């Protein structure tokens, strides 16, 4: 009985090791993430290009035209995992520009 208590105590004191999330794992064309725009607001952005040679990604902000696309370094403090900082709709309010992909189900 005493041996069981010792084992239970040892198991309870084991540390839980959490895997650190590496944002670079999400740098895949078509994925979404959060990014600061030119006026320092956190917005939803779509990865439209990845250049591993110079460690950069090209982002299109949700609801905005390609005129506002930006390149970011993988290590930029202006990008974060999706919905870490953005809330709700982050695009322009008057005329939202979106690429809709419609795939009807038969």
mmCIF file of C-alpha atoms in Angstrom:
data_model
loop_
_atom_site.group_PDB
_atom_site.id
_atom_site.type_symbol
_atom_site.label_atom_id
_atom_site.label_comp_id
_atom_site.label_asym_id
_atom_site.label_seq_id
_atom_site.Cartn_x
_atom_site.Cartn_y
_atom_site.Cartn_z
ATOM 1 C CA UNK A 1 0.000 0.000 0.000
ATOM 2 C CA UNK A 2 2.839 2.377 0.884
ATOM 3 C CA UNK A 3 4.507 1.638 -2.460
ATOM 4 C CA UNK A 4 1.305 2.682 -4.293
ATOM 5 C CA UNK A 5 1.259 6.033 -2.459
ATOM 6 C CA UNK A 6 4.887 6.682 -3.392
ATOM 7 C CA UNK A 7 4.179 5.937 -7.078
ATOM 8 C CA UNK A 8 1.086 8.154 -7.053
ATOM 9 C CA UNK A 9 3.089 11.022 -5.530
ATOM 10 C CA UNK A 10 5.887 10.612 -8.078
ATOM 11 C CA UNK A 11 3.391 10.625 -10.951
ATOM 12 C CA UNK A 12 1.640 13.720 -9.616
ATOM 13 C CA UNK A 13 4.892 15.677 -9.407
ATOM 14 C CA UNK A 14 6.006 14.958 -12.976
ATOM 15 C CA UNK A 15 6.176 18.153 -15.005
ATOM 16 C CA UNK A 16 3.978 18.515 -18.030
ATOM 17 C CA UNK A 17 6.117 19.538 -20.971
ATOM 18 C CA UNK A 18 4.286 21.768 -23.436
ATOM 19 C CA UNK A 19 5.541 21.987 -26.978
ATOM 20 C CA UNK A 20 6.337 25.546 -27.912
ATOM 21 C CA UNK A 21 4.351 26.592 -30.959
ATOM 22 C CA UNK A 22 6.568 27.706 -33.805
ATOM 23 C CA UNK A 23 4.672 30.164 -36.006
ATOM 24 C CA UNK A 24 6.832 29.132 -38.952
ATOM 25 C CA UNK A 25 4.923 25.831 -38.973
ATOM 26 C CA UNK A 26 1.921 27.837 -40.242
ATOM 27 C CA UNK A 27 3.733 29.525 -43.140
ATOM 28 C CA UNK A 28 1.831 27.650 -45.823
ATOM 29 C CA UNK A 29 0.148 29.354 -48.755
ATOM 30 C CA UNK A 30 -3.585 29.594 -48.023
ATOM 31 C CA UNK A 31 -3.287 29.706 -44.223
ATOM 32 C CA UNK A 32 -4.505 32.668 -42.194
ATOM 33 C CA UNK A 33 -2.671 34.516 -39.463
ATOM 34 C CA UNK A 34 -2.744 37.853 -37.669
ATOM 35 C CA UNK A 35 -0.614 40.715 -38.955
ATOM 36 C CA UNK A 36 -0.169 44.390 -38.168
ATOM 37 C CA UNK A 37 -1.115 46.600 -41.081
ATOM 38 C CA UNK A 38 0.487 49.898 -42.102
ATOM 39 C CA UNK A 39 -1.361 51.783 -39.345
ATOM 40 C CA UNK A 40 -0.391 49.213 -36.672
ATOM 41 C CA UNK A 41 -3.810 47.521 -36.347
ATOM 42 C CA UNK A 42 -3.926 43.743 -35.905
ATOM 43 C CA UNK A 43 -5.808 42.270 -38.871
ATOM 44 C CA UNK A 44 -6.625 38.888 -40.345
ATOM 45 C CA UNK A 45 -4.306 38.125 -43.260
ATOM 46 C CA UNK A 46 -4.057 35.351 -45.833
ATOM 47 C CA UNK A 47 -0.658 33.933 -46.795
ATOM 48 C CA UNK A 48 -0.501 34.314 -50.581
ATOM 49 C CA UNK A 49 3.190 33.540 -51.100
ATOM 50 C CA UNK A 50 6.073 31.989 -49.159
ATOM 51 C CA UNK A 51 9.714 32.593 -50.050
ATOM 52 C CA UNK A 52 11.905 30.261 -48.015
ATOM 53 C CA UNK A 53 15.089 31.547 -49.706
ATOM 54 C CA UNK A 54 14.855 34.898 -47.937
ATOM 55 C CA UNK A 55 12.523 33.758 -45.098
ATOM 56 C CA UNK A 56 9.570 35.963 -46.027
ATOM 57 C CA UNK A 57 5.829 35.614 -46.537
ATOM 58 C CA UNK A 58 3.490 37.775 -48.586
ATOM 59 C CA UNK A 59 0.164 38.579 -46.930
ATOM 60 C CA UNK A 60 -3.173 39.869 -48.200
ATOM 61 C CA UNK A 61 -5.312 41.539 -45.564
ATOM 62 C CA UNK A 62 -8.863 40.218 -45.369
ATOM 63 C CA UNK A 63 -11.255 42.644 -47.035
ATOM 64 C CA UNK A 64 -8.542 44.696 -48.749
ATOM 65 C CA UNK A 65 -7.250 44.740 -52.325
ATOM 66 C CA UNK A 66 -3.853 43.507 -53.479
ATOM 67 C CA UNK A 67 -2.659 47.124 -53.340
ATOM 68 C CA UNK A 68 -2.172 46.588 -49.595
ATOM 69 C CA UNK A 69 -0.292 43.266 -49.810
ATOM 70 C CA UNK A 70 2.885 43.222 -47.735
ATOM 71 C CA UNK A 71 5.990 41.066 -47.338
ATOM 72 C CA UNK A 72 7.007 40.093 -43.786
ATOM 73 C CA UNK A 73 10.095 38.335 -42.443
ATOM 74 C CA UNK A 74 9.418 35.014 -40.709
ATOM 75 C CA UNK A 75 10.783 36.551 -37.505
ATOM 76 C CA UNK A 76 8.722 39.756 -37.662
ATOM 77 C CA UNK A 77 7.021 40.875 -34.451
ATOM 78 C CA UNK A 78 4.193 42.160 -36.696
ATOM 79 C CA UNK A 79 2.820 38.649 -37.343
ATOM 80 C CA UNK A 80 1.181 36.206 -34.938
ATOM 81 C CA UNK A 81 -0.879 33.000 -34.973
ATOM 82 C CA UNK A 82 -4.416 33.379 -36.318
ATOM 83 C CA UNK A 83 -6.760 35.186 -33.893
ATOM 84 C CA UNK A 84 -4.116 35.784 -31.266
ATOM 85 C CA UNK A 85 -4.696 39.555 -31.493
ATOM 86 C CA UNK A 86 -7.386 40.178 -34.141
ATOM 87 C CA UNK A 87 -11.069 40.218 -33.251
ATOM 88 C CA UNK A 88 -14.088 40.043 -35.525
ATOM 89 C CA UNK A 89 -13.977 41.421 -39.058
ATOM 90 C CA UNK A 90 -10.813 43.456 -39.614
ATOM 91 C CA UNK A 91 -11.241 44.548 -43.244
ATOM 92 C CA UNK A 92 -12.478 47.824 -44.644
ATOM 93 C CA UNK A 93 -16.007 48.715 -43.594
ATOM 94 C CA UNK A 94 -17.501 50.238 -46.752
ATOM 95 C CA UNK A 95 -16.561 47.873 -49.571
ATOM 96 C CA UNK A 96 -15.085 44.600 -48.415
ATOM 97 C CA UNK A 97 -13.069 42.801 -51.068
ATOM 98 C CA UNK A 98 -12.973 39.053 -50.647
ATOM 99 C CA UNK A 99 -12.111 36.087 -52.781
ATOM 100 C CA UNK A 100 -14.909 33.610 -52.311
ATOM 101 C CA UNK A 101 -14.274 30.020 -53.158
ATOM 102 C CA UNK A 102 -17.584 28.304 -53.772
ATOM 103 C CA UNK A 103 -17.603 24.544 -54.053
ATOM 104 C CA UNK A 104 -21.169 23.229 -54.342
ATOM 105 C CA UNK A 105 -21.933 19.915 -52.704
ATOM 106 C CA UNK A 106 -23.942 17.505 -54.825
#
